[in-house]
Amino acid sequence: KAGVTQTPRYLIKTRGQQVTLSCSPISGHRSVSWYQQTPGQGLQFLFEYFSETQRNKGNFPGRFSGRQFSNSRSEMNVSTLELGDSALFLCASSRGTEAANTIYFGEGSWLTVV
Amino acid sequence: DAKTTQPPSMDCAEGRAANLPCNHSTISGNEYVYWYRQIHSQGPQYIIHGLKNNETNEMASLIITEDRKSSTLILPHATLRDTAVYYCIAPKPMNYGGSQGNLIFGKGTKLSVKP
């Protein structure tokens, strides 16, 4: 079956612009979470959605936002981009229905801010 | 999530078994142990998970000690393509519609498979 799909895979933006990243979870998965990965900070949790509701949020400024649609697809948005926002953004999905909740990651979206 | 501790790096000869240890001495009775790996520039790849019993799949085997304070991921015949950072995590279990929570990956073990 298809895995977690993220688009776009690579993008370059200018400081001050905004960006929207998209994530299609594995079919049947209702929980979607987002992570930012940088060489210095490792994987850092951004937020998580289940059935269109944000369930958990990491320690990121309000410029980082997300949403989930009724088909479980999710988007995240970063406004007023800063140079330090350059990172690999990862989306992960899971069923969200059982204790052994295996989480699957997408290939990520590489964002470069210049 | 239970705290996990892994060695920062390990080497393994191609074709030999790679044994990657993980310490999770504070793990709770209902917390599973998960292993992921990340090859440079790609998203983390799920490998295997377990609770108490040893587990095996097409990728690897997972050995969990009886007291559940540590585990070992075994790649039986390592290849160059197994060179990656391997992460051991023990997230709190999730209830229906609950939160996956903030998965804490740590720095993992950088496995280098050498010819």
Tab-separated table of C-alpha atoms in Angstrom:
chain	number	residue	atom	x	y	z
A	1	LYS	CA	0.000	0.000	0.000
A	2	ALA	CA	1.077	3.580	-0.505
A	3	GLY	CA	3.117	5.180	2.243
A	4	VAL	CA	2.949	8.659	3.676
A	5	THR	CA	3.251	11.140	0.825
A	6	GLN	CA	4.658	14.608	1.290
A	7	THR	CA	4.732	17.422	-1.229
A	8	PRO	CA	6.706	19.251	-2.326
A	9	ARG	CA	9.928	17.337	-1.709
A	10	TYR	CA	12.201	20.319	-2.154
A	11	LEU	CA	11.543	24.027	-2.117
A	12	ILE	CA	13.416	27.286	-1.792
A	13	LYS	CA	11.777	30.347	-0.295
A	14	THR	CA	12.869	33.859	0.470
A	15	ARG	CA	12.978	35.254	3.988
A	16	GLY	CA	9.620	36.815	4.852
A	17	GLN	CA	7.591	34.586	2.551
A	18	GLN	CA	5.220	31.882	3.701
A	19	VAL	CA	5.125	28.207	2.783
A	20	THR	CA	2.535	25.434	2.840
A	21	LEU	CA	3.528	21.777	3.003
A	22	SER	CA	1.149	18.928	2.312
A	23	CYS	CA	0.894	15.417	3.723
A	24	SER	CA	-1.268	12.487	2.652
A	25	PRO	CA	-1.299	9.788	5.328
A	26	ILE	CA	-1.463	6.063	4.742
A	27	SER	CA	-5.000	4.989	3.849
A	28	GLY	CA	-6.994	4.353	7.011
A	29	HIS	CA	-4.686	6.389	9.238
A	30	ARG	CA	-6.420	9.170	11.117
A	31	SER	CA	-3.557	10.562	13.165
A	32	VAL	CA	-1.021	12.855	11.523
A	33	SER	CA	1.912	14.554	13.184
A	34	TRP	CA	4.606	16.920	11.969
A	35	TYR	CA	8.267	17.163	12.919
A	36	GLN	CA	11.091	19.511	12.052
A	37	GLN	CA	14.584	18.098	11.718
A	38	THR	CA	17.739	20.162	11.704
A	39	PRO	CA	21.355	19.012	12.157
A	40	GLY	CA	21.702	20.845	15.426
A	41	GLN	CA	18.341	20.113	17.056
A	42	GLY	CA	17.473	16.689	15.715
A	43	LEU	CA	13.809	15.733	15.375
A	44	GLN	CA	11.489	18.205	17.059
A	45	PHE	CA	7.751	17.732	17.376
A	46	LEU	CA	5.559	20.431	15.867
A	47	PHE	CA	1.953	19.292	16.262
A	48	GLU	CA	-0.393	16.377	15.900
A	49	TYR	CA	-3.918	15.998	14.533
A	50	PHE	CA	-6.580	13.353	14.891
A	51	SER	CA	-9.976	13.627	13.217
A	52	GLU	CA	-9.336	17.256	12.235
A	53	THR	CA	-8.547	18.266	15.820
A	54	GLN	CA	-5.142	19.332	17.078
A	55	ARG	CA	-4.313	16.944	19.914
A	56	ASN	CA	-0.834	18.037	20.844
A	57	LYS	CA	1.491	20.912	20.087
A	58	GLY	CA	5.226	21.339	20.421
A	59	ASN	CA	7.181	24.374	21.467
A	60	PHE	CA	7.215	26.368	18.244
A	61	PRO	CA	6.160	29.981	17.623
A	62	GLY	CA	2.749	30.836	16.240
A	63	ARG	CA	4.240	31.252	12.751
A	64	PHE	CA	3.987	27.479	12.521
A	65	SER	CA	0.448	26.238	12.042
A	66	GLY	CA	-1.319	23.229	10.684
A	67	ARG	CA	-4.652	21.691	9.932
A	68	GLN	CA	-6.203	18.376	9.031
A	69	PHE	CA	-9.000	17.782	6.586
A	70	SER	CA	-11.897	15.344	6.780
A	71	ASN	CA	-10.005	12.864	4.575
A	72	SER	CA	-7.123	12.939	7.115
A	73	ARG	CA	-4.820	14.802	4.751
A	74	SER	CA	-2.876	17.498	6.530
A	75	GLU	CA	-1.120	20.731	5.731
A	76	MET	CA	1.315	22.806	7.701
A	77	ASN	CA	2.093	26.442	7.105
A	78	VAL	CA	5.029	28.575	8.112
A	79	SER	CA	4.548	32.316	7.779
A	80	THR	CA	7.149	35.069	7.743
A	81	LEU	CA	9.957	32.665	7.012
A	82	GLU	CA	13.294	33.128	8.745
A	83	LEU	CA	16.676	31.781	7.709
A	84	GLY	CA	16.606	29.444	10.709
A	85	ASP	CA	13.483	27.741	9.397
A	86	SER	CA	15.568	25.886	6.830
A	87	ALA	CA	15.028	22.233	7.711
A	88	LEU	CA	13.608	18.878	6.761
A	89	PHE	CA	9.902	18.801	7.652
A	90	LEU	CA	8.556	15.334	8.291
A	91	CYS	CA	4.991	14.134	8.392
A	92	ALA	CA	4.055	10.908	10.155
A	93	SER	CA	0.798	8.998	10.290
A	94	SER	CA	-0.715	6.230	12.364
A	95	ARG	CA	-4.105	4.615	12.881
A	96	GLY	CA	-4.504	6.319	16.230
A	97	THR	CA	-6.677	3.528	17.511
A	98	GLU	CA	-4.541	1.068	19.437
A	99	ALA	CA	-1.860	0.979	22.073
A	100	ALA	CA	0.793	-0.454	19.739
A	101	ASN	CA	0.532	2.549	17.521
A	102	THR	CA	3.115	2.157	14.785
A	103	ILE	CA	3.957	5.506	13.259
A	104	TYR	CA	5.121	5.778	9.660
A	105	PHE	CA	7.055	8.726	8.312
A	106	GLY	CA	7.056	10.305	4.888
A	107	GLU	CA	10.219	11.175	2.988
A	108	GLY	CA	9.980	14.762	4.116
A	109	SER	CA	9.961	18.204	2.551
A	110	TRP	CA	13.298	19.973	2.366
A	111	LEU	CA	12.822	23.705	2.917
A	112	THR	CA	15.634	26.145	2.238
A	113	VAL	CA	15.107	29.778	3.203
A	114	VAL	CA	17.430	32.276	1.526
B	1	ASP	CA	7.921	8.357	26.999
B	2	ALA	CA	10.555	6.240	28.667
B	3	LYS	CA	14.089	7.573	28.346
B	4	THR	CA	16.279	5.492	26.043
B	5	THR	CA	20.081	5.384	25.854
B	6	GLN	CA	22.048	4.188	22.837
B	7	PRO	CA	25.748	4.206	21.939
B	8	PRO	CA	26.518	7.082	19.565
B	9	SER	CA	28.183	4.942	16.917
B	10	MET	CA	28.998	1.379	15.905
B	11	ASP	CA	30.812	-0.319	13.054
B	12	CYS	CA	29.912	-3.610	11.442
B	13	ALA	CA	31.506	-5.654	8.682
B	14	GLU	CA	29.349	-6.320	5.651
B	15	GLY	CA	27.678	-9.719	5.864
B	16	ARG	CA	28.047	-9.942	9.620
B	17	ALA	CA	25.299	-9.480	12.182
B	18	ALA	CA	24.850	-5.987	13.571
B	19	ASN	CA	23.698	-5.916	17.202
B	20	LEU	CA	22.473	-2.515	18.318
B	21	PRO	CA	21.766	-2.126	22.039
B	22	CYS	CA	19.297	0.176	23.731
B	23	ASN	CA	18.799	0.820	27.408
B	24	HIS	CA	15.318	1.757	28.644
B	25	SER	CA	15.497	1.076	32.355
B	26	THR	CA	12.537	3.344	33.204
B	27	ILE	CA	10.131	1.747	30.750
B	28	SER	CA	6.597	1.173	31.976
B	29	GLY	CA	4.804	-2.144	31.666
B	30	ASN	CA	2.614	-1.010	28.798
B	31	GLU	CA	5.194	0.910	26.788
B	32	TYR	CA	6.334	-0.739	23.588
B	33	VAL	CA	9.880	-0.511	22.283
B	34	TYR	CA	10.100	0.750	18.716
B	35	TRP	CA	13.067	0.856	16.386
B	36	TYR	CA	13.439	3.191	13.429
B	37	ARG	CA	16.318	4.021	11.166
B	38	GLN	CA	17.093	7.070	9.111
B	39	ILE	CA	19.249	7.050	6.058
B	40	HIS	CA	20.692	10.429	5.224
B	41	SER	CA	18.182	12.893	3.809
B	42	GLN	CA	15.231	10.502	4.127
B	43	GLY	CA	12.405	10.167	6.638
B	44	PRO	CA	12.760	7.679	9.511
B	45	GLN	CA	11.854	4.144	8.472
B	46	TYR	CA	9.964	1.853	10.850
B	47	ILE	CA	11.839	-1.391	11.522
B	48	ILE	CA	10.188	-3.363	14.308
B	49	HIS	CA	8.511	-3.071	17.687
B	50	GLY	CA	7.835	-5.283	20.682
B	51	LEU	CA	6.474	-5.374	24.216
B	52	LYS	CA	7.803	-8.429	26.032
B	53	ASN	CA	8.498	-11.219	23.603
B	54	ASN	CA	11.248	-11.321	21.038
B	55	GLU	CA	10.072	-10.309	17.590
B	56	THR	CA	11.306	-10.984	14.081
B	57	ASN	CA	10.305	-9.635	10.717
B	58	GLU	CA	11.860	-9.477	7.274
B	59	MET	CA	14.125	-6.619	8.299
B	60	ALA	CA	15.395	-7.486	11.745
B	61	SER	CA	14.983	-9.238	15.080
B	62	LEU	CA	14.259	-7.570	18.380
B	63	ILE	CA	15.443	-9.134	21.613
B	64	ILE	CA	13.955	-7.681	24.807
B	65	THR	CA	15.377	-8.690	28.170
B	66	GLU	CA	13.045	-10.363	30.633
B	67	ASP	CA	13.046	-7.311	32.915
B	68	ARG	CA	12.405	-5.107	29.838
B	69	LYS	CA	15.128	-2.689	30.856
B	70	SER	CA	17.044	-3.132	27.626
B	71	SER	CA	16.715	-4.470	24.118
B	72	THR	CA	18.887	-5.326	21.132
B	73	LEU	CA	18.096	-4.858	17.487
B	74	ILE	CA	19.745	-7.486	15.311
B	75	LEU	CA	20.351	-7.075	11.604
B	76	PRO	CA	21.367	-10.640	10.755
B	77	HIS	CA	23.411	-9.969	7.620
B	78	ALA	CA	24.285	-6.292	7.416
B	79	THR	CA	24.761	-4.728	3.995
B	80	LEU	CA	26.185	-1.373	2.986
B	81	ARG	CA	22.612	-0.126	2.571
B	82	ASP	CA	22.035	-0.670	6.295
B	83	THR	CA	24.377	2.230	7.058
B	84	ALA	CA	22.080	4.664	8.865
B	85	VAL	CA	21.212	6.219	12.211
B	86	TYR	CA	19.144	3.790	14.288
B	87	TYR	CA	16.708	5.092	16.873
B	88	CYS	CA	15.185	3.201	19.780
B	89	ILE	CA	12.108	4.836	21.343
B	90	ALA	CA	9.542	3.836	23.941
B	91	PRO	CA	6.529	6.124	23.542
B	92	LYS	CA	3.645	6.076	25.939
B	93	PRO	CA	0.791	3.950	24.610
B	94	MET	CA	-2.011	5.646	22.791
B	95	ASN	CA	-5.681	5.345	23.454
B	96	TYR	CA	-8.262	5.631	20.760
B	97	GLY	CA	-8.190	9.129	19.383
B	98	GLY	CA	-5.498	10.034	21.822
B	99	SER	CA	-2.247	11.695	21.200
B	100	GLN	CA	0.818	10.041	19.739
B	101	GLY	CA	2.519	12.605	21.821
B	102	ASN	CA	5.920	14.053	21.293
B	103	LEU	CA	8.074	11.172	20.092
B	104	ILE	CA	11.531	11.694	21.515
B	105	PHE	CA	14.120	10.224	19.188
B	106	GLY	CA	17.355	11.253	20.834
B	107	LYS	CA	20.556	11.044	18.813
B	108	GLY	CA	20.390	7.318	18.033
B	109	THR	CA	23.275	5.061	16.983
B	110	LYS	CA	25.101	5.792	13.771
B	111	LEU	CA	25.786	2.363	12.268
B	112	SER	CA	28.506	2.198	9.653
B	113	VAL	CA	28.622	-1.009	7.643
B	114	LYS	CA	32.047	-1.451	6.081
B	115	PRO	CA	33.019	-3.680	3.140
